[in-house]
């Protein structure tokens, strides 16, 4: 039996005869490239029971040993880097160069960071006359999205394993082949049976069964705010922990003193990256009214360069959603300066890189997450107006500030209601906490803060 024919449960690939199958489609050409089994509540129960049985042994394993296992996992992933990149390109449609550097390269680095953290984290500390222990929360149910299929798996599984938790993963049904590669890497790295388990399936069936399972102690979910609310309600009823990384409508604030050309060009690139399918994308560009027309010209020119460079969106439903938002934006008064709702190719789920001008804060395209290559450009009158617009959505995941003086940018960023802000194009940091304010989520991923999500605290007084 090939690995992709079954589910990875309790350290082995189990046959899935009699299960319905989920077709995996290449969004660039609409061809079916594979199938995976549609897991049931019974499959989820078997995976959770395996994780529960493995928990005592894994949680008692010395941090140094967990670190060694994670380092081995990182090494296996690194050896399979090209296969990972090709698989992500096939099932997500991402250009291969982007898949190599981001979809494969970043999660390998993140896995390595947790191997290091597992060896150095203070799982025990003295506080006055108390000894405080940071212990694993237990069995983790991880539900991951399709837009960064390996990164989101690693961002949940690696810190959970470093903490001493065991994991059951339900990946997105659009990109399950990458998840199977990860399970194969776990197997090759020699993690004990039951420590990591994989069940493919549909969200309303396998995902809900995982969130509801009484032996799951924490649900870690990345996806839409609507589904996050549902998972939060399920977990709340059982008084279990959640970590929710949800939607975003991030503001890219260009202050008058900034290098306008650089800020606009980097801002457009940020939105077009991964075909706009990034929750933290800076999809609202805020420009002072005196620089607005110049910014529009720069943005339109920059967007035009991405016409043949970005991949498709993930499926036909997502394409229709994105095109619908563009049409709604125009209907509400926005002006197209690049792109539009028309499909640029006859085959594949492609959307033209689009820039909308004359967007006002109350418009739908300025309030709701589109999740496609669509940039809205808004004008502001002064700094207070810019801050009001930037903070004027239900989201608070990420953002950017540009200014000629770094201190000026930092002062503005400190007043933004958002979890992460890039200053003058700041570089990605895999050790920095990532997560949102308001309806963008609960909890943090990456680095030591991401590890803390999977721990609970006990104190002994002497």
Short mmCIF file of N, CA and C in Angstrom, two decimals, residues 213-373:
data_model
loop_
_atom_site.label_atom_id
_atom_site.label_comp_id
_atom_site.label_asym_id
_atom_site.label_seq_id
_atom_site.Cartn_x
_atom_site.Cartn_y
_atom_site.Cartn_z
N UNK A 213 -14.04 16.22 19.93
CA UNK A 213 -13.63 14.99 20.63
C UNK A 213 -13.29 15.30 22.09
N UNK A 214 -13.84 14.56 23.01
CA UNK A 214 -13.61 14.85 24.44
C UNK A 214 -12.18 14.62 24.90
N UNK A 215 -11.39 13.84 24.16
CA UNK A 215 -10.01 13.58 24.55
C UNK A 215 -9.02 14.51 23.86
N UNK A 216 -9.51 15.51 23.14
CA UNK A 216 -8.65 16.56 22.60
C UNK A 216 -8.61 17.70 23.61
N UNK A 217 -7.42 18.08 24.04
CA UNK A 217 -7.28 19.08 25.08
C UNK A 217 -7.14 20.50 24.55
N UNK A 218 -6.65 20.64 23.34
CA UNK A 218 -6.48 21.95 22.72
C UNK A 218 -6.75 21.83 21.23
N UNK A 219 -7.50 22.77 20.67
CA UNK A 219 -7.74 22.82 19.23
C UNK A 219 -6.99 24.02 18.68
N UNK A 220 -6.09 23.76 17.75
CA UNK A 220 -5.35 24.83 17.08
C UNK A 220 -5.86 24.90 15.64
N UNK A 221 -6.43 26.05 15.29
CA UNK A 221 -7.09 26.21 13.98
C UNK A 221 -6.59 27.46 13.29
N UNK A 222 -6.33 27.34 12.00
CA UNK A 222 -6.05 28.50 11.16
C UNK A 222 -7.03 28.47 10.00
N UNK A 223 -7.73 29.59 9.79
CA UNK A 223 -8.70 29.66 8.72
C UNK A 223 -9.59 30.87 8.87
N UNK A 224 -10.79 30.76 8.37
CA UNK A 224 -11.70 31.90 8.36
C UNK A 224 -12.20 32.22 9.76
N UNK A 225 -12.57 33.48 9.97
CA UNK A 225 -13.12 33.90 11.25
C UNK A 225 -14.44 33.19 11.53
N UNK A 226 -15.24 32.96 10.49
CA UNK A 226 -16.53 32.29 10.68
C UNK A 226 -16.35 30.89 11.26
N UNK A 227 -15.42 30.13 10.69
CA UNK A 227 -15.17 28.78 11.20
C UNK A 227 -14.50 28.86 12.57
N UNK A 228 -13.65 29.85 12.77
CA UNK A 228 -13.02 30.03 14.07
C UNK A 228 -14.03 30.25 15.18
N UNK A 229 -15.08 31.04 14.87
CA UNK A 229 -16.14 31.23 15.87
C UNK A 229 -16.80 29.91 16.22
N UNK A 230 -17.05 29.08 15.20
CA UNK A 230 -17.69 27.79 15.44
C UNK A 230 -16.81 26.90 16.32
N UNK A 231 -15.52 26.86 16.02
CA UNK A 231 -14.60 26.04 16.81
C UNK A 231 -14.49 26.59 18.23
N UNK A 232 -14.47 27.91 18.35
CA UNK A 232 -14.43 28.51 19.68
C UNK A 232 -15.64 28.15 20.51
N UNK A 233 -16.81 28.11 19.86
CA UNK A 233 -18.03 27.74 20.57
C UNK A 233 -17.99 26.28 21.01
N UNK A 234 -17.50 25.40 20.13
CA UNK A 234 -17.39 23.98 20.47
C UNK A 234 -16.44 23.79 21.65
N UNK A 235 -15.28 24.45 21.56
CA UNK A 235 -14.29 24.31 22.62
C UNK A 235 -14.77 24.93 23.92
N UNK A 236 -15.48 26.06 23.81
CA UNK A 236 -15.99 26.70 25.01
C UNK A 236 -16.96 25.83 25.77
N UNK A 237 -17.79 25.11 25.05
CA UNK A 237 -18.76 24.23 25.70
C UNK A 237 -18.08 23.14 26.51
N UNK A 238 -16.88 22.74 26.04
CA UNK A 238 -16.14 21.69 26.74
C UNK A 238 -15.04 22.25 27.63
N UNK A 239 -14.93 23.56 27.70
CA UNK A 239 -13.89 24.26 28.46
C UNK A 239 -12.51 23.70 28.10
N UNK A 240 -12.22 23.68 26.79
CA UNK A 240 -10.90 23.28 26.34
C UNK A 240 -10.21 24.47 25.68
N UNK A 241 -8.91 24.45 25.67
CA UNK A 241 -8.14 25.56 25.12
C UNK A 241 -8.25 25.61 23.60
N UNK A 242 -8.13 26.84 23.06
CA UNK A 242 -8.06 27.02 21.61
C UNK A 242 -6.91 27.96 21.28
N UNK A 243 -6.38 27.79 20.09
CA UNK A 243 -5.47 28.75 19.48
C UNK A 243 -6.02 29.00 18.09
N UNK A 244 -6.45 30.22 17.83
CA UNK A 244 -7.16 30.53 16.59
C UNK A 244 -6.42 31.62 15.83
N UNK A 245 -5.95 31.30 14.63
CA UNK A 245 -5.33 32.30 13.76
C UNK A 245 -6.29 32.49 12.60
N UNK A 246 -6.95 33.66 12.56
CA UNK A 246 -8.11 33.85 11.69
C UNK A 246 -7.85 34.90 10.61
N UNK A 247 -8.86 35.66 10.24
CA UNK A 247 -8.76 36.54 9.09
C UNK A 247 -8.00 37.82 9.34
N UNK A 248 -7.78 38.55 8.26
CA UNK A 248 -7.10 39.83 8.37
C UNK A 248 -7.52 40.79 7.28
N UNK A 249 -7.33 42.06 7.54
CA UNK A 249 -7.56 43.12 6.55
C UNK A 249 -6.52 44.21 6.83
N UNK A 250 -5.27 43.83 6.68
CA UNK A 250 -4.17 44.61 7.22
C UNK A 250 -3.91 45.89 6.43
N UNK A 251 -3.56 46.93 7.19
CA UNK A 251 -3.31 48.25 6.60
C UNK A 251 -1.82 48.47 6.37
N UNK A 252 -1.50 48.99 5.20
CA UNK A 252 -0.15 49.40 4.85
C UNK A 252 -0.14 50.93 4.83
N UNK A 253 0.33 51.53 5.90
CA UNK A 253 0.23 52.97 6.08
C UNK A 253 1.51 53.64 5.59
N UNK A 254 1.39 54.46 4.57
CA UNK A 254 2.53 55.18 4.00
C UNK A 254 2.44 56.63 4.45
N UNK A 255 3.28 56.99 5.40
CA UNK A 255 3.29 58.36 5.90
C UNK A 255 3.99 59.28 4.90
N UNK A 256 3.68 60.59 4.90
CA UNK A 256 4.19 61.50 3.86
C UNK A 256 5.71 61.53 3.75
N UNK A 257 6.42 61.25 4.84
CA UNK A 257 7.88 61.32 4.81
C UNK A 257 8.54 60.08 4.21
N UNK A 258 7.75 59.06 3.89
CA UNK A 258 8.30 57.78 3.42
C UNK A 258 8.82 57.89 1.99
N UNK A 259 9.64 56.91 1.62
CA UNK A 259 10.04 56.72 0.22
C UNK A 259 8.83 56.11 -0.49
N UNK A 260 8.05 56.94 -1.16
CA UNK A 260 6.76 56.51 -1.70
C UNK A 260 6.92 55.37 -2.70
N UNK A 261 7.85 55.48 -3.62
CA UNK A 261 8.01 54.46 -4.65
C UNK A 261 8.33 53.10 -4.04
N UNK A 262 9.25 53.08 -3.08
CA UNK A 262 9.60 51.80 -2.45
C UNK A 262 8.42 51.24 -1.66
N UNK A 263 7.75 52.10 -0.90
CA UNK A 263 6.62 51.64 -0.09
C UNK A 263 5.51 51.07 -0.96
N UNK A 264 5.21 51.71 -2.07
CA UNK A 264 4.15 51.23 -2.94
C UNK A 264 4.56 49.92 -3.61
N UNK A 265 5.77 49.86 -4.13
CA UNK A 265 6.20 48.65 -4.83
C UNK A 265 6.26 47.44 -3.90
N UNK A 266 6.79 47.63 -2.70
CA UNK A 266 6.83 46.52 -1.74
C UNK A 266 5.41 46.16 -1.31
N UNK A 267 4.54 47.16 -1.16
CA UNK A 267 3.16 46.90 -0.78
C UNK A 267 2.40 46.09 -1.81
N UNK A 268 2.60 46.42 -3.08
CA UNK A 268 1.96 45.64 -4.14
C UNK A 268 2.49 44.21 -4.16
N UNK A 269 3.80 44.06 -4.02
CA UNK A 269 4.39 42.71 -4.01
C UNK A 269 3.83 41.89 -2.86
N UNK A 270 3.64 42.52 -1.71
CA UNK A 270 3.11 41.82 -0.55
C UNK A 270 1.71 41.27 -0.83
N UNK A 271 0.87 42.06 -1.48
CA UNK A 271 -0.50 41.63 -1.76
C UNK A 271 -0.54 40.55 -2.83
N UNK A 272 0.33 40.63 -3.83
CA UNK A 272 0.31 39.66 -4.93
C UNK A 272 1.00 38.34 -4.56
N UNK A 273 1.81 38.36 -3.51
CA UNK A 273 2.49 37.14 -3.08
C UNK A 273 1.48 36.04 -2.77
N UNK A 274 1.80 34.81 -3.23
CA UNK A 274 0.92 33.65 -3.02
C UNK A 274 -0.48 33.90 -3.58
N UNK A 275 -0.54 34.69 -4.67
CA UNK A 275 -1.80 35.03 -5.34
C UNK A 275 -2.79 35.72 -4.40
N UNK A 276 -2.24 36.45 -3.44
CA UNK A 276 -3.10 37.17 -2.50
C UNK A 276 -3.69 36.31 -1.42
N UNK A 277 -3.32 35.04 -1.37
CA UNK A 277 -3.92 34.11 -0.42
C UNK A 277 -3.07 34.03 0.86
N UNK A 278 -2.98 35.19 1.52
CA UNK A 278 -2.19 35.32 2.73
C UNK A 278 -3.01 36.12 3.73
N UNK A 279 -3.27 35.55 4.88
CA UNK A 279 -4.14 36.22 5.86
C UNK A 279 -3.55 37.53 6.35
N UNK A 280 -2.22 37.63 6.35
CA UNK A 280 -1.56 38.84 6.85
C UNK A 280 -1.24 39.85 5.76
N UNK A 281 -1.71 39.63 4.53
CA UNK A 281 -1.38 40.53 3.42
C UNK A 281 -1.87 41.96 3.70
N UNK A 282 -1.09 42.94 3.25
CA UNK A 282 -1.43 44.34 3.46
C UNK A 282 -2.41 44.78 2.37
N UNK A 283 -3.64 44.38 2.49
CA UNK A 283 -4.60 44.57 1.40
C UNK A 283 -5.22 45.96 1.34
N UNK A 284 -4.96 46.79 2.36
CA UNK A 284 -5.40 48.19 2.33
C UNK A 284 -4.17 49.09 2.36
N UNK A 285 -3.94 49.81 1.29
CA UNK A 285 -2.83 50.77 1.24
C UNK A 285 -3.37 52.16 1.54
N UNK A 286 -2.83 52.80 2.57
CA UNK A 286 -3.29 54.13 3.00
C UNK A 286 -2.24 55.16 2.60
N UNK A 287 -2.65 56.14 1.78
CA UNK A 287 -1.73 57.13 1.24
C UNK A 287 -2.30 58.52 1.49
N UNK A 288 -1.43 59.47 1.84
CA UNK A 288 -1.86 60.85 2.05
C UNK A 288 -2.44 61.40 0.74
N UNK A 289 -3.47 62.21 0.85
CA UNK A 289 -4.18 62.67 -0.35
C UNK A 289 -3.27 63.45 -1.29
N UNK A 290 -2.23 64.12 -0.77
CA UNK A 290 -1.32 64.87 -1.64
C UNK A 290 -0.45 63.95 -2.50
N UNK A 291 -0.29 62.70 -2.09
CA UNK A 291 0.54 61.73 -2.83
C UNK A 291 -0.29 60.65 -3.50
N UNK A 292 -1.60 60.78 -3.43
CA UNK A 292 -2.50 59.70 -3.83
C UNK A 292 -2.38 59.36 -5.31
N UNK A 293 -2.45 60.34 -6.18
CA UNK A 293 -2.43 60.05 -7.61
C UNK A 293 -1.10 59.44 -8.03
N UNK A 294 -0.01 59.93 -7.45
CA UNK A 294 1.30 59.34 -7.75
C UNK A 294 1.35 57.88 -7.30
N UNK A 295 0.78 57.61 -6.14
CA UNK A 295 0.76 56.24 -5.63
C UNK A 295 -0.06 55.33 -6.54
N UNK A 296 -1.17 55.83 -7.07
CA UNK A 296 -1.98 55.02 -7.99
C UNK A 296 -1.19 54.64 -9.23
N UNK A 297 -0.46 55.59 -9.78
CA UNK A 297 0.34 55.30 -10.98
C UNK A 297 1.40 54.26 -10.67
N UNK A 298 2.07 54.42 -9.56
CA UNK A 298 3.10 53.46 -9.16
C UNK A 298 2.51 52.07 -8.94
N UNK A 299 1.36 52.00 -8.28
CA UNK A 299 0.73 50.71 -7.98
C UNK A 299 0.25 50.01 -9.25
N UNK A 300 -0.35 50.77 -10.16
CA UNK A 300 -0.83 50.17 -11.40
C UNK A 300 0.33 49.60 -12.21
N UNK A 301 1.43 50.34 -12.27
CA UNK A 301 2.62 49.87 -12.99
C UNK A 301 3.18 48.62 -12.35
N UNK A 302 3.26 48.62 -11.03
CA UNK A 302 3.79 47.46 -10.31
C UNK A 302 2.90 46.24 -10.49
N UNK A 303 1.58 46.42 -10.39
CA UNK A 303 0.65 45.29 -10.51
C UNK A 303 0.71 44.65 -11.89
N UNK A 304 0.92 45.48 -12.92
CA UNK A 304 0.96 44.96 -14.29
C UNK A 304 2.10 43.96 -14.47
N UNK A 305 3.16 44.09 -13.70
CA UNK A 305 4.30 43.19 -13.83
C UNK A 305 4.01 41.79 -13.30
N UNK A 306 2.93 41.66 -12.53
CA UNK A 306 2.61 40.36 -11.94
C UNK A 306 1.65 39.53 -12.78
N UNK A 307 1.21 40.06 -13.92
CA UNK A 307 0.22 39.37 -14.72
C UNK A 307 0.58 37.95 -15.08
N UNK A 308 1.84 37.70 -15.43
CA UNK A 308 2.28 36.35 -15.82
C UNK A 308 3.12 35.69 -14.73
N UNK A 309 3.24 36.34 -13.58
CA UNK A 309 4.15 35.84 -12.55
C UNK A 309 3.44 35.17 -11.38
N UNK A 310 2.17 35.46 -11.17
CA UNK A 310 1.50 34.85 -10.03
C UNK A 310 0.72 33.63 -10.47
N UNK A 311 0.52 32.74 -9.55
CA UNK A 311 -0.23 31.53 -9.84
C UNK A 311 -1.72 31.76 -9.70
N UNK A 312 -2.51 30.70 -9.82
CA UNK A 312 -3.95 30.79 -9.67
C UNK A 312 -4.35 30.85 -8.20
N UNK A 313 -5.61 31.13 -7.94
CA UNK A 313 -6.15 30.89 -6.60
C UNK A 313 -6.50 29.42 -6.51
N UNK A 314 -6.88 28.96 -5.35
CA UNK A 314 -6.84 27.53 -5.07
C UNK A 314 -7.91 26.71 -5.78
N UNK A 315 -9.10 27.28 -6.00
CA UNK A 315 -10.17 26.50 -6.63
C UNK A 315 -11.19 27.42 -7.29
N UNK A 316 -12.16 26.82 -7.96
CA UNK A 316 -13.16 27.61 -8.69
C UNK A 316 -14.01 28.45 -7.75
N UNK A 317 -14.33 27.92 -6.60
CA UNK A 317 -15.13 28.67 -5.64
C UNK A 317 -14.40 29.92 -5.18
N UNK A 318 -13.09 29.79 -4.90
CA UNK A 318 -12.32 30.93 -4.47
C UNK A 318 -12.19 31.97 -5.59
N UNK A 319 -12.02 31.50 -6.82
CA UNK A 319 -11.95 32.43 -7.94
C UNK A 319 -13.24 33.23 -8.06
N UNK A 320 -14.37 32.55 -7.96
CA UNK A 320 -15.66 33.24 -8.04
C UNK A 320 -15.82 34.24 -6.89
N UNK A 321 -15.34 33.87 -5.72
CA UNK A 321 -15.42 34.77 -4.56
C UNK A 321 -14.61 36.04 -4.80
N UNK A 322 -13.38 35.88 -5.27
CA UNK A 322 -12.51 37.04 -5.49
C UNK A 322 -13.08 37.93 -6.58
N UNK A 323 -13.51 37.34 -7.67
CA UNK A 323 -14.08 38.14 -8.77
C UNK A 323 -15.34 38.86 -8.30
N UNK A 324 -16.11 38.21 -7.45
CA UNK A 324 -17.31 38.85 -6.91
C UNK A 324 -16.98 40.07 -6.08
N UNK A 325 -15.91 40.01 -5.30
CA UNK A 325 -15.48 41.16 -4.52
C UNK A 325 -15.05 42.31 -5.42
N UNK A 326 -14.32 42.01 -6.49
CA UNK A 326 -13.90 43.07 -7.41
C UNK A 326 -15.12 43.76 -8.00
N UNK A 327 -16.09 42.97 -8.44
CA UNK A 327 -17.32 43.54 -9.01
C UNK A 327 -18.08 44.37 -7.98
N UNK A 328 -18.11 43.90 -6.75
CA UNK A 328 -18.81 44.64 -5.70
C UNK A 328 -18.10 45.95 -5.40
N UNK A 329 -16.78 45.91 -5.42
CA UNK A 329 -16.03 47.13 -5.19
C UNK A 329 -16.34 48.20 -6.22
N UNK A 330 -16.36 47.80 -7.47
CA UNK A 330 -16.69 48.74 -8.55
C UNK A 330 -18.13 49.23 -8.41
N UNK A 331 -19.03 48.33 -8.07
CA UNK A 331 -20.43 48.72 -7.90
C UNK A 331 -20.61 49.72 -6.78
N UNK A 332 -19.76 49.65 -5.75
CA UNK A 332 -19.87 50.57 -4.61
C UNK A 332 -19.10 51.87 -4.82
N UNK A 333 -18.43 52.01 -5.98
CA UNK A 333 -17.78 53.28 -6.29
C UNK A 333 -16.28 53.24 -6.45
N UNK A 334 -15.65 52.08 -6.28
CA UNK A 334 -14.21 51.99 -6.48
C UNK A 334 -13.90 52.04 -7.98
N UNK A 335 -12.67 52.43 -8.30
CA UNK A 335 -12.26 52.59 -9.69
C UNK A 335 -11.10 51.63 -9.97
N UNK A 336 -11.22 50.87 -11.05
CA UNK A 336 -10.16 49.96 -11.45
C UNK A 336 -9.01 50.73 -12.08
N UNK A 337 -7.80 50.53 -11.54
CA UNK A 337 -6.63 51.09 -12.19
C UNK A 337 -5.69 49.98 -12.68
N UNK A 338 -5.99 48.74 -12.33
CA UNK A 338 -5.27 47.58 -12.84
C UNK A 338 -6.14 46.36 -12.64
N UNK A 339 -6.06 45.43 -13.58
CA UNK A 339 -6.79 44.18 -13.46
C UNK A 339 -8.27 44.32 -13.63
N UNK A 340 -9.02 43.47 -12.95
CA UNK A 340 -10.47 43.44 -13.07
C UNK A 340 -10.99 42.03 -12.89
N UNK A 341 -12.31 41.85 -12.97
CA UNK A 341 -12.89 40.54 -12.69
C UNK A 341 -12.75 39.52 -13.82
N UNK A 342 -12.41 39.96 -15.02
CA UNK A 342 -12.33 39.02 -16.14
C UNK A 342 -11.16 38.05 -15.94
N UNK A 343 -11.38 36.79 -16.28
CA UNK A 343 -10.33 35.79 -16.12
C UNK A 343 -9.25 36.01 -17.17
N UNK A 344 -7.97 36.04 -16.78
CA UNK A 344 -6.90 36.30 -17.74
C UNK A 344 -6.51 35.10 -18.59
N UNK A 345 -7.00 33.90 -18.25
CA UNK A 345 -6.64 32.70 -19.00
C UNK A 345 -7.88 31.83 -19.18
N UNK A 346 -7.83 31.01 -20.20
CA UNK A 346 -8.98 30.15 -20.49
C UNK A 346 -9.07 28.98 -19.52
N UNK A 347 -7.95 28.54 -19.03
CA UNK A 347 -7.94 27.37 -18.15
C UNK A 347 -7.17 27.70 -16.87
N UNK A 348 -7.62 27.15 -15.79
CA UNK A 348 -6.99 27.43 -14.50
C UNK A 348 -7.76 28.50 -13.75
N UNK A 349 -7.58 28.51 -12.43
CA UNK A 349 -8.36 29.41 -11.57
C UNK A 349 -7.61 30.73 -11.33
N UNK A 350 -7.30 31.41 -12.43
CA UNK A 350 -6.50 32.62 -12.35
C UNK A 350 -7.37 33.86 -12.16
N UNK A 351 -6.82 34.82 -11.43
CA UNK A 351 -7.44 36.12 -11.23
C UNK A 351 -6.41 37.18 -11.58
N UNK A 352 -6.80 38.20 -12.32
CA UNK A 352 -5.87 39.26 -12.70
C UNK A 352 -5.43 40.05 -11.47
N UNK A 353 -4.13 40.37 -11.36
CA UNK A 353 -3.69 41.26 -10.28
C UNK A 353 -4.45 42.58 -10.38
N UNK A 354 -5.14 42.94 -9.34
CA UNK A 354 -6.12 44.04 -9.40
C UNK A 354 -5.80 45.12 -8.36
N UNK A 355 -5.92 46.37 -8.81
CA UNK A 355 -5.77 47.51 -7.91
C UNK A 355 -7.03 48.36 -8.02
N UNK A 356 -7.63 48.64 -6.86
CA UNK A 356 -8.84 49.45 -6.78
C UNK A 356 -8.51 50.80 -6.16
N UNK A 357 -8.88 51.87 -6.86
CA UNK A 357 -8.68 53.22 -6.36
C UNK A 357 -10.00 53.80 -5.85
N UNK A 358 -9.90 54.94 -5.20
CA UNK A 358 -11.08 55.66 -4.69
C UNK A 358 -11.88 54.80 -3.71
N UNK A 359 -11.20 53.92 -3.02
CA UNK A 359 -11.86 53.09 -2.01
C UNK A 359 -12.02 53.92 -0.74
N UNK A 360 -13.19 53.83 -0.14
CA UNK A 360 -13.47 54.52 1.11
C UNK A 360 -13.58 53.49 2.23
N UNK A 361 -13.37 53.90 3.48
CA UNK A 361 -13.28 52.92 4.57
C UNK A 361 -14.52 52.05 4.76
N UNK A 362 -15.69 52.54 4.40
CA UNK A 362 -16.91 51.77 4.64
C UNK A 362 -17.21 50.76 3.53
N UNK A 363 -16.49 50.80 2.43
CA UNK A 363 -16.76 49.87 1.34
C UNK A 363 -16.47 48.43 1.75
N UNK A 364 -17.18 47.51 1.13
CA UNK A 364 -17.00 46.10 1.43
C UNK A 364 -15.55 45.66 1.22
N UNK A 365 -14.92 46.14 0.13
CA UNK A 365 -13.55 45.71 -0.17
C UNK A 365 -12.54 46.28 0.82
N UNK A 366 -12.95 47.26 1.64
CA UNK A 366 -12.08 47.80 2.68
C UNK A 366 -12.37 47.20 4.04
N UNK A 367 -13.40 46.38 4.14
CA UNK A 367 -13.81 45.81 5.42
C UNK A 367 -13.68 44.29 5.48
N UNK A 368 -13.86 43.61 4.37
CA UNK A 368 -13.90 42.15 4.37
C UNK A 368 -12.66 41.55 3.70
N UNK A 369 -12.27 40.40 4.20
CA UNK A 369 -11.10 39.71 3.65
C UNK A 369 -11.45 39.08 2.30
N UNK A 370 -10.68 39.42 1.28
CA UNK A 370 -10.95 38.94 -0.08
C UNK A 370 -10.18 37.66 -0.37
N UNK A 371 -8.96 37.59 0.08
CA UNK A 371 -8.09 36.42 -0.10
C UNK A 371 -7.79 36.15 -1.57
N UNK A 372 -7.39 37.18 -2.26
CA UNK A 372 -6.98 37.09 -3.65
C UNK A 372 -6.09 38.27 -3.98
N UNK A 373 -5.57 38.35 -5.20
CA UNK A 373 -4.62 39.41 -5.57
C UNK A 373 -5.31 40.75 -5.84
#
